[in-house]
Amino acid sequence: MREKVLVAAELFAEFGLDATKMEDVAAATGVPKATLYYYFEGKEDILAFLFVHVLDQLGRAVGGALRTGGTAAERLRAVVCAHLGVIESFPAASRALQFDLGRAARSPMIAARTEAAFVEPVGALLVEGARDGSLRPVAHPRLVATAILGAVTTTGLNALTPAAKRPLERVADDLATFVLSGVAA
Amino acid sequence: MREKVLVAAELFAEFGLDATKMEDVAAATGVPKATLYYYFEGKEDILAFLFVHVLDQLGRAVGGALRTGGTAAERLRAVVCAHLGVIESFPAASRALQFDLGRAARSPMIAARTEAAFVEPVGALLVEGARDGSLRPVAHPRLVATAILGAVTTTGLNALTPAAKRPLERVADDLATFVLSGVAA
Amino acid sequence: MREKVLVAAELFAEFGLDATKMEDVAAATGVPKATLYYYFEGKEDILAFLFVHVLDQLGRAVGGALRTGGTAAERLRAVVCAHLGVIESFPAASRALQFDLGRAARSPMIAARTEAAFVEPVGALLVEGARDGSLRPVAHPRLVATAILGAVTTTGLNALTPAAKRPLERVADDLATFVLSGVAA
Amino acid sequence: MREKVLVAAELFAEFGLDATKMEDVAAATGVPKATLYYYFEGKEDILAFLFVHVLDQLGRAVGGALRTGGTAAERLRAVVCAHLGVIESFPAASRALQFDLGRAARSPMIAARTEAAFVEPVGALLVEGARDGSLRPVAHPRLVATAILGAVTTTGLNALTPAAKRPLERVADDLATFVLSGVAA
DNA sequence: CATGAATGAGCTTTCATTCAT
DNA sequence: CATGAATGAAAGCTCATTCAT
């Protein structure tokens, strides 16, 4: 029942929270406005549901990539691919999420879930990589993990979403190489 | 006169475009609502003014960094520092900008200016670096430039904006190293 | 079954008809909303049930007082006491009733029952008293009966309902004396 | 400007607070809905304005009657006439007021103003009458003042408002006589 | 008999914006 | 130039009520 609103992600992504009217969500889902209020607290609650859905997918994807065998470096590459895969699967919801990523105060819950789904596990992976020798030791793993999150998200949204999209693999390859090796010669 | 609205950047950053009422802007600036309409087309125009202001600063900062002497690699490092500097100088406006970065369709003008201020010159720098041998040749310079933009912006907003944060230099150093060398050993 | 809603009188008295939601009545009585609709036509029907209940009590109380032996004056005193007794027994419902007493058009049924329960019999008592010599002849018995109704109701609700209530007897005594002798020396 | 809503008293009196829509008030006054909100906090604020208006009139009328020369008894008779006069002048608003008289908690302000406009001064008059010998000493002046308020209000609304209204003087005379002499022989 | 689930129909309120002065 | 006053246009949300089970 609640899942029906997933098709409204497109709306929120395209127009944002405020420009998306409950009327629109009702029209897009075929669920009467009053019924939406029967299942959700309000508009923000619907958006939160969408976000949690995407972040859960991200968390699962990242988790799966981490459980891959191989060195930390190999697994980090897998994380980048998995992350891009989620963006490709839920482009609208991912874009919607991006809007509010910075607005941390607005929803501590979102910030916390982002932490748990990405920053925390990737930070740990960086530490692990420094031990197994496949990654360079970094002074502040979480800061770098955040940088990776930003790089992948921004690139993914720009390269995958629009009409003329490049194949996922190409982007993933370029991006993973950038993350692993940087741009220095 | 128009500059007076800069103090309202905080509002837009904190609450977003729609949740920020003209009333609030009037209260924050001390300029009567009707007078704001005398100087601006409307609410969006005020926000655009804010964005253009930040993007101009960014463009100038990036341009200055590019005119620095040294190899492309050295100048890229300078770009990262300059970018972080702008975020530190205008944290609120930068955060506000971040909200709408993904909402490309919303304001093609913003997308164009972001291109001109960052993606385009940094992409060119990457190509130049490949020639002078200080940077690794990359298949898609703009894609990598976008990744850098995302990495710096996301990290900058997370590491610099909130209260008790690390010194700019530390963040800049870690981040530039990540951009140049990646995380691989 | 239907009597279960009597506990909701408090709600109607406190908040009025419109501000009292079926939800609230359901919560207060423990009877599910849909079940209330099984036993009542709707919200107004529930309120009507409450009113009829009180007015029946009032009618019975007044009737009882009238059948008391003694002069008309003595029986009028008994009526005042009985009326106050009903208000004391059903303070909430009495207060709720007061709200709608003036809104005559809203419910002719209520007006009719008020007539039948009080104005009519008390008016007759006044006429009777003029005959037996215990009461002063009045030009318009119903008008005076209405005045008595207003005096007792207003005083009763003000003196009995609130926390620091005086004993019923004291109020009844003062009030009956006022009704019988007025305030002239 | 604010006075324009006085013509809406009829609506509130006829239908009550909740059944009277802002739309109706706008239509009745010719003032656009949004403009009503420019001058009033909301619907309740408009009703409060109406009440205060009537209570001020009542207070003034009572005050005027009290300043009349003569014994306390004579002045009490004047008070009853003045009170009925206010009801006759503002029948709609008076009826509207009656709805909420019992709902004290809802608006302590109304209760306080009723006190100040009627209960308090009339109570004092009763005490004064006991001194000048024109009125019978009563144990609880305020209680009796409340009874008088109820008698006059209830009677006034019932006898004056409806179509077939009796002349004010007749009602006033009967009522004043009842208040002064009661119904006993 | 009872009731959980679902919804149609509105209404209050909020603002961006305008314009006479 | 600047602004206080006024308002048109919307939209979020609530609830009484229904009905299948």
Coordinates of C-alpha atoms (C1' of nucleotides) in Angstrom, one line a residue, chain A residues 1 32-35 38-39, chain E residues 4-10:
Chain A
M1 CA 0.0 0.0 0.0
P32 CA -7.0 9.6 -3.4
K33 CA -5.5 12.5 -1.4
A34 CA -7.4 11.5 1.7
T35 CA -6.2 8.0 1.5
Y38 CA -4.6 7.8 5.9
Y39 CA -1.3 6.1 5.4
Chain E
dG4 C1' -11.2 -1.5 9.8
dA5 C1' -10.3 0.7 5.8
dA6 C1' -11.1 4.1 2.6
dT7 C1' -12.6 8.7 0.7
dG8 C1' -15.4 12.8 -1.0
dA9 C1' -16.1 17.3 0.0
dG10 C1' -14.5 21.3 2.0

